[in-house]
Tab-separated table of C-alpha atoms in Angstrom:
chain	number	residue	atom	x	y	z
A	131	MET	CA	-2.732	48.292	-25.707
A	132	ALA	CA	-3.393	48.938	-22.056
A	133	SER	CA	-2.194	46.233	-19.729
A	134	LEU	CA	-4.131	44.915	-16.787
A	135	PRO	CA	-2.951	46.222	-13.420
A	136	LEU	CA	-0.704	43.799	-11.560
A	137	GLN	CA	-1.885	42.330	-8.294
A	138	PRO	CA	0.129	43.502	-5.288
A	139	ALA	CA	2.846	41.040	-4.332
A	140	THR	CA	1.127	40.477	-0.993
A	141	SER	CA	-2.224	39.525	-2.544
A	142	ARG	CA	-2.694	35.745	-2.320
A	143	PRO	CA	-6.377	34.914	-2.701
A	144	GLU	CA	-5.811	31.163	-2.319
A	145	ILE	CA	-4.059	31.495	1.065
A	146	VAL	CA	-6.006	32.393	4.174
A	147	GLU	CA	-4.361	33.406	7.437
A	148	ASP	CA	-5.641	31.391	10.358
A	149	GLY	CA	-4.132	32.710	13.560
A	150	GLU	CA	-0.419	32.013	13.330
A	151	ARG	CA	-0.858	29.423	10.616
A	152	TYR	CA	-1.613	29.739	6.921
A	153	ALA	CA	-4.197	27.572	5.166
A	154	ALA	CA	-4.633	26.891	1.440
A	155	PRO	CA	-8.343	26.012	1.061
A	156	ALA	CA	-8.070	24.656	-2.496
A	157	LEU	CA	-5.142	22.429	-1.554
A	158	ASP	CA	-6.978	21.219	1.537
A	159	LYS	CA	-9.980	20.234	-0.592
A	160	GLY	CA	-7.786	18.272	-2.976
A	161	LEU	CA	-5.987	16.471	-0.172
A	162	ASP	CA	-9.312	15.675	1.504
A	163	VAL	CA	-10.507	14.031	-1.714
A	164	LEU	CA	-7.321	11.958	-2.049
A	165	GLU	CA	-7.404	10.836	1.588
A	166	LEU	CA	-11.070	9.865	1.324
A	167	LEU	CA	-10.576	7.805	-1.843
A	168	SER	CA	-7.564	6.064	-0.276
A	169	LEU	CA	-9.752	4.792	2.575
A	170	VAL	CA	-12.897	3.593	0.805
A	171	ARG	CA	-13.251	0.199	-0.825
A	172	GLU	CA	-15.723	1.193	-3.544
A	173	PRO	CA	-15.592	4.018	-6.124
A	174	LEU	CA	-17.584	7.112	-5.133
A	175	THR	CA	-19.743	9.528	-7.101
A	176	MET	CA	-19.231	13.275	-6.828
A	177	GLY	CA	-22.317	13.463	-4.623
A	178	GLN	CA	-20.985	10.800	-2.262
A	179	ILE	CA	-17.612	12.545	-2.031
A	180	ALA	CA	-19.319	15.865	-1.313
A	181	GLU	CA	-21.532	14.295	1.353
A	182	ARG	CA	-18.666	12.535	3.146
A	183	LEU	CA	-16.524	15.666	3.112
A	184	SER	CA	-19.431	17.917	4.112
A	185	ARG	CA	-18.935	20.086	1.047
A	186	SER	CA	-21.087	21.076	-1.901
A	187	LYS	CA	-20.745	19.619	-5.388
A	188	GLY	CA	-19.950	23.115	-6.633
A	189	GLU	CA	-16.968	23.321	-4.277
A	190	LEU	CA	-15.552	20.040	-5.537
A	191	PHE	CA	-16.329	20.067	-9.258
A	192	ARG	CA	-13.252	21.925	-10.492
A	193	MET	CA	-11.055	20.144	-7.965
A	194	LEU	CA	-12.159	16.716	-9.233
A	195	VAL	CA	-11.590	17.783	-12.841
A	196	ALA	CA	-8.054	18.975	-12.019
A	197	LEU	CA	-7.182	15.818	-10.064
A	198	GLU	CA	-8.539	13.622	-12.853
A	199	ARG	CA	-6.615	15.541	-15.521
A	200	ARG	CA	-3.339	14.855	-13.698
A	201	ASP	CA	-4.204	11.190	-12.998
A	202	PHE	CA	-4.381	11.575	-9.218
A	203	ILE	CA	-7.915	10.214	-9.500
A	204	ARG	CA	-9.810	8.321	-12.202
A	205	ARG	CA	-13.448	8.560	-13.250
A	206	ASP	CA	-15.353	5.626	-14.701
A	207	PRO	CA	-17.132	7.082	-17.756
A	208	ASP	CA	-20.007	4.606	-17.400
A	209	THR	CA	-20.780	5.256	-13.731
A	210	ASP	CA	-19.172	8.669	-13.077
A	211	ARG	CA	-17.574	7.185	-9.981
A	212	PHE	CA	-14.090	8.128	-8.839
A	213	THR	CA	-11.149	6.054	-7.591
A	214	LEU	CA	-7.502	6.845	-6.910
A	215	GLY	CA	-5.269	6.964	-9.970
A	216	ASN	CA	-1.648	5.836	-10.167
A	217	ARG	CA	-0.025	9.256	-9.876
A	218	LEU	CA	0.542	9.171	-6.116
A	219	PHE	CA	1.947	5.662	-6.352
A	220	GLU	CA	4.311	6.712	-9.155
A	221	LEU	CA	5.544	9.670	-7.111
A	222	ALA	CA	6.109	7.490	-4.045
A	223	MET	CA	8.082	5.004	-6.135
A	224	ARG	CA	10.505	7.785	-7.116
A	225	SER	CA	11.567	8.430	-3.539
A	226	PRO	CA	15.105	7.181	-2.736
A	227	PRO	CA	14.098	4.783	0.094
A	228	THR	CA	11.560	2.986	-2.102
A	229	ARG	CA	13.898	2.866	-5.100
A	230	ASN	CA	16.628	1.419	-2.906
A	231	LEU	CA	14.292	-1.178	-1.405
A	232	VAL	CA	12.998	-2.324	-4.785
A	233	ALA	CA	16.446	-2.397	-6.392
A	234	THR	CA	17.807	-4.432	-3.484
A	235	ALA	CA	14.872	-6.839	-3.420
A	236	LEU	CA	14.477	-7.601	-7.137
A	237	PRO	CA	17.379	-10.093	-7.427
A	238	HIS	CA	15.962	-11.965	-4.429
A	239	LEU	CA	12.462	-12.009	-5.918
A	240	GLU	CA	13.968	-13.466	-9.073
A	241	ALA	CA	15.792	-16.088	-7.001
A	242	VAL	CA	12.506	-17.138	-5.397
A	243	VAL	CA	10.755	-17.324	-8.758
A	244	HIS	CA	13.423	-19.506	-10.362
A	245	ALA	CA	13.742	-21.770	-7.320
A	246	LEU	CA	10.015	-22.374	-6.976
A	247	ASP	CA	8.591	-21.636	-10.440
A	248	GLN	CA	6.110	-19.382	-8.625
A	249	SER	CA	5.431	-15.659	-8.841
A	250	CYS	CA	6.702	-13.412	-6.067
A	251	HIS	CA	6.011	-9.836	-4.994
A	252	LEU	CA	7.191	-7.213	-2.524
A	253	ALA	CA	4.709	-5.132	-0.518
A	254	VAL	CA	4.988	-2.173	1.856
A	255	LEU	CA	2.580	-0.396	4.183
A	256	SER	CA	0.483	2.394	2.718
A	257	GLY	CA	-1.795	3.895	5.344
A	258	LEU	CA	-4.023	1.083	6.550
A	259	GLN	CA	-3.297	-1.048	3.505
A	260	MET	CA	-0.438	-2.952	2.002
A	261	ALA	CA	0.676	-1.940	-1.487
A	262	VAL	CA	2.652	-4.048	-3.949
A	263	VAL	CA	5.747	-2.163	-5.156
A	264	ALA	CA	7.562	-4.891	-7.110
A	265	ARG	CA	6.853	-8.294	-8.604
A	266	VAL	CA	8.405	-11.024	-10.720
A	267	GLU	CA	6.123	-13.436	-12.565
A	268	ALA	CA	6.596	-17.192	-12.764
A	269	PRO	CA	8.556	-18.198	-15.867
A	270	GLY	CA	6.253	-21.085	-16.783
A	271	GLU	CA	2.875	-21.052	-18.480
A	272	LEU	CA	0.958	-21.337	-15.198
A	273	GLY	CA	1.194	-18.830	-12.389
A	274	PHE	CA	-0.635	-16.247	-10.338
A	275	ALA	CA	0.804	-12.744	-10.149
A	276	VAL	CA	-0.367	-9.660	-8.254
A	277	ARG	CA	-0.097	-6.391	-10.177
A	278	ILE	CA	2.143	-3.559	-9.005
A	279	GLY	CA	0.037	-1.015	-7.145
A	280	TYR	CA	-2.425	-3.608	-5.810
A	281	ARG	CA	-3.677	-2.609	-2.377
A	282	ARG	CA	-5.493	-4.536	0.337
A	283	ARG	CA	-6.431	-3.948	3.948
A	284	ILE	CA	-3.575	-4.822	6.290
A	285	ASP	CA	-5.532	-7.289	8.386
A	286	HIS	CA	-6.973	-8.977	5.275
A	287	SER	CA	-3.622	-9.697	3.604
A	288	THR	CA	-0.641	-11.903	4.351
A	289	SER	CA	1.806	-9.138	3.438
A	290	GLY	CA	0.027	-6.645	5.684
A	291	ARG	CA	-0.015	-8.971	8.681
A	292	VAL	CA	3.657	-9.864	8.202
A	293	ILE	CA	4.715	-6.207	8.232
A	294	ALA	CA	2.414	-5.352	11.131
A	295	ALA	CA	3.709	-8.286	13.192
A	296	TYR	CA	7.248	-6.904	13.019
A	297	SER	CA	6.384	-3.223	13.415
A	298	SER	CA	7.214	-1.131	16.457
A	299	GLU	CA	4.611	-0.806	19.218
A	300	PRO	CA	3.705	2.814	18.298
A	301	VAL	CA	3.213	1.872	14.640
A	302	LEU	CA	1.130	-1.180	15.521
A	303	ALA	CA	-0.991	0.871	17.937
A	304	ARG	CA	-1.597	3.461	15.211
A	305	LEU	CA	-2.586	0.758	12.732
A	306	CYS	CA	-5.017	-0.856	15.161
A	307	ALA	CA	-6.578	2.490	16.065
A	308	GLY	CA	-6.981	3.392	12.403
A	309	LEU	CA	-8.491	0.043	11.456
A	310	ALA	CA	-10.920	0.195	14.379
A	311	ALA	CA	-11.988	3.715	13.400
A	312	GLU	CA	-12.472	2.935	9.710
A	313	HIS	CA	-13.798	-0.643	9.710
A	314	ALA	CA	-16.618	-1.890	11.912
A	315	ASP	CA	-15.637	-5.532	11.313
A	316	PHE	CA	-12.104	-5.090	12.659
A	317	SER	CA	-11.307	-7.017	15.850
A	318	GLU	CA	-8.114	-5.879	17.549
A	319	PRO	CA	-7.845	-8.926	19.876
A	320	ASP	CA	-8.184	-11.331	16.935
A	321	PHE	CA	-5.700	-9.335	14.879
A	322	LEU	CA	-3.100	-9.243	17.651
A	323	MET	CA	-3.536	-12.975	18.235
A	324	GLN	CA	-2.862	-13.605	14.534
A	325	LEU	CA	0.287	-11.517	14.746
A	326	GLU	CA	1.558	-13.401	17.788
A	327	ARG	CA	1.111	-16.741	16.012
A	328	LEU	CA	2.892	-15.327	12.978
A	329	LYS	CA	5.857	-14.116	15.035
A	330	ALA	CA	6.121	-17.473	16.811
A	331	ARG	CA	6.625	-19.141	13.432
A	332	GLY	CA	8.637	-16.327	11.826
A	333	TYR	CA	6.524	-16.158	8.683
A	334	GLU	CA	2.972	-16.707	7.467
A	335	ALA	CA	1.628	-19.463	5.247
A	336	GLY	CA	-2.119	-19.817	4.853
A	337	GLN	CA	-4.979	-19.921	2.404
A	338	SER	CA	-5.472	-16.663	0.561
A	339	SER	CA	-8.571	-14.769	1.655
A	340	ALA	CA	-8.833	-13.233	-1.821
A	341	VAL	CA	-8.339	-16.189	-4.183
A	342	GLN	CA	-9.294	-19.817	-3.612
A	343	GLY	CA	-6.601	-22.408	-4.237
A	344	ILE	CA	-3.750	-20.040	-3.385
A	345	THR	CA	-1.544	-20.383	-0.310
A	346	ASP	CA	0.092	-17.068	0.524
A	347	ILE	CA	3.594	-17.410	1.961
A	348	GLY	CA	5.044	-14.202	3.386
A	349	ALA	CA	8.217	-13.299	5.283
A	350	PRO	CA	9.383	-9.961	6.722
A	351	VAL	CA	12.068	-7.713	5.275
A	352	PHE	CA	13.799	-5.625	7.943
A	353	GLY	CA	15.240	-2.153	7.564
A	354	GLU	CA	18.004	-0.298	9.348
A	355	ASN	CA	15.757	0.526	12.301
A	356	GLY	CA	15.265	-3.163	13.061
A	357	TRP	CA	11.575	-3.203	12.146
A	358	ALA	CA	9.870	-4.615	9.066
A	359	VAL	CA	9.816	-2.299	6.057
A	360	ALA	CA	8.266	-4.764	3.615
A	361	ALA	CA	7.054	-8.311	3.101
A	362	LEU	CA	8.279	-10.758	0.477
A	363	THR	CA	5.285	-12.878	-0.529
A	364	VAL	CA	4.595	-15.827	-2.828
A	365	PRO	CA	1.025	-16.678	-3.899
A	366	PHE	CA	1.798	-20.406	-3.977
A	367	ILE	CA	-0.026	-22.710	-6.396
A	368	ARG	CA	0.270	-26.436	-5.735
A	369	ARG	CA	0.896	-28.042	-9.117
A	370	ALA	CA	0.257	-31.662	-10.012
A	371	ASN	CA	3.449	-33.755	-9.986
A	372	SER	CA	5.449	-30.902	-8.443
A	373	PRO	CA	7.814	-31.939	-5.635
A	374	VAL	CA	7.769	-28.450	-4.082
A	375	THR	CA	5.677	-28.280	-0.914
A	376	VAL	CA	4.484	-25.253	1.037
A	377	ALA	CA	7.031	-26.068	3.753
A	378	ALA	CA	9.883	-26.187	1.233
A	379	ALA	CA	8.702	-23.009	-0.457
A	380	SER	CA	8.502	-21.242	2.911
A	381	LYS	CA	12.191	-21.933	3.531
A	382	VAL	CA	13.085	-20.310	0.209
A	383	VAL	CA	10.916	-17.264	0.938
A	384	LEU	CA	12.467	-16.891	4.399
A	385	ARG	CA	15.983	-17.233	3.010
A	386	GLU	CA	15.541	-14.585	0.333
A	387	ALA	CA	13.690	-12.177	2.636
A	388	ALA	CA	16.615	-12.483	5.063
A	389	GLY	CA	18.961	-11.811	2.151
A	390	VAL	CA	17.166	-8.558	1.334
A	391	SER	CA	17.241	-7.574	5.012
A	392	LYS	CA	20.958	-8.259	5.256
A	393	GLU	CA	21.727	-6.053	2.261
A	394	LEU	CA	19.495	-3.259	3.558
A	395	THR	CA	21.104	-3.317	7.006
A	396	VAL	CA	24.761	-3.710	6.051
A	397	GLY	CA	26.801	-1.354	8.199
A	398	SER	CA	23.903	-0.537	10.527
A	399	SER	CA	23.642	-1.416	14.202
A	400	SER	CA	20.331	-3.188	13.493
A	401	GLY	CA	21.737	-5.799	11.170
A	402	ALA	CA	20.964	-8.521	13.716
A	403	ALA	CA	17.257	-7.935	13.113
A	404	VAL	CA	17.349	-10.260	10.131
A	405	THR	CA	17.870	-13.231	12.456
A	406	ARG	CA	14.667	-12.730	14.439
């Protein structure tokens, strides 16, 4: 049986030379889709994705099928709309820094939960959003827990504001510029004022903007560079006949967040950051 002729070793149809750089058009299309879906709040149809990326449906069809097959994106069978899947989050969770952060923080999350009988979670920055990377649920029958992988706009979440408040100036400037570019309702002066009030107190405790009846209590977790790498947050529910107040719960959250920071910064020159 005659065999098909082999392609020359230098033939790479998916790679296009662009001056001194090399571009992979198919990869670029896939990354464009992922970046777009990470920024929008609502699921998008194929037509909407094509329109926003200035591409044709034909260009994107096979790319969407491939991304869906590998769980990078998900399609609602009833609406044919696409959202991000969990694959990127799972890959990020495998990275050593994230594994180390979660492993270090979990005993402290458990300490908060048992001290307060409230759920607790750990969140990090993900683009212009915060993302929950670990949680421990309340041991009792009543509690409110946020699922791992939950994302919310930085300026609309306690965890996001806590991390932003203790970020470096370049990082904060990048966040503000990104929020202003992507969201017409974003007000940089108001956001910065919120962060200043938060830093003056050292933590945040206020009514949840997502769920009525919940007081979100969040405190920063510092890394080796002296800036916040995460936020330890409790969605606090005031129970009848419970002696635990928001003020008392805040002290526990602050104490355990400082404990995580201390363990993360042991042996580093930035260890003093936990006392800010």
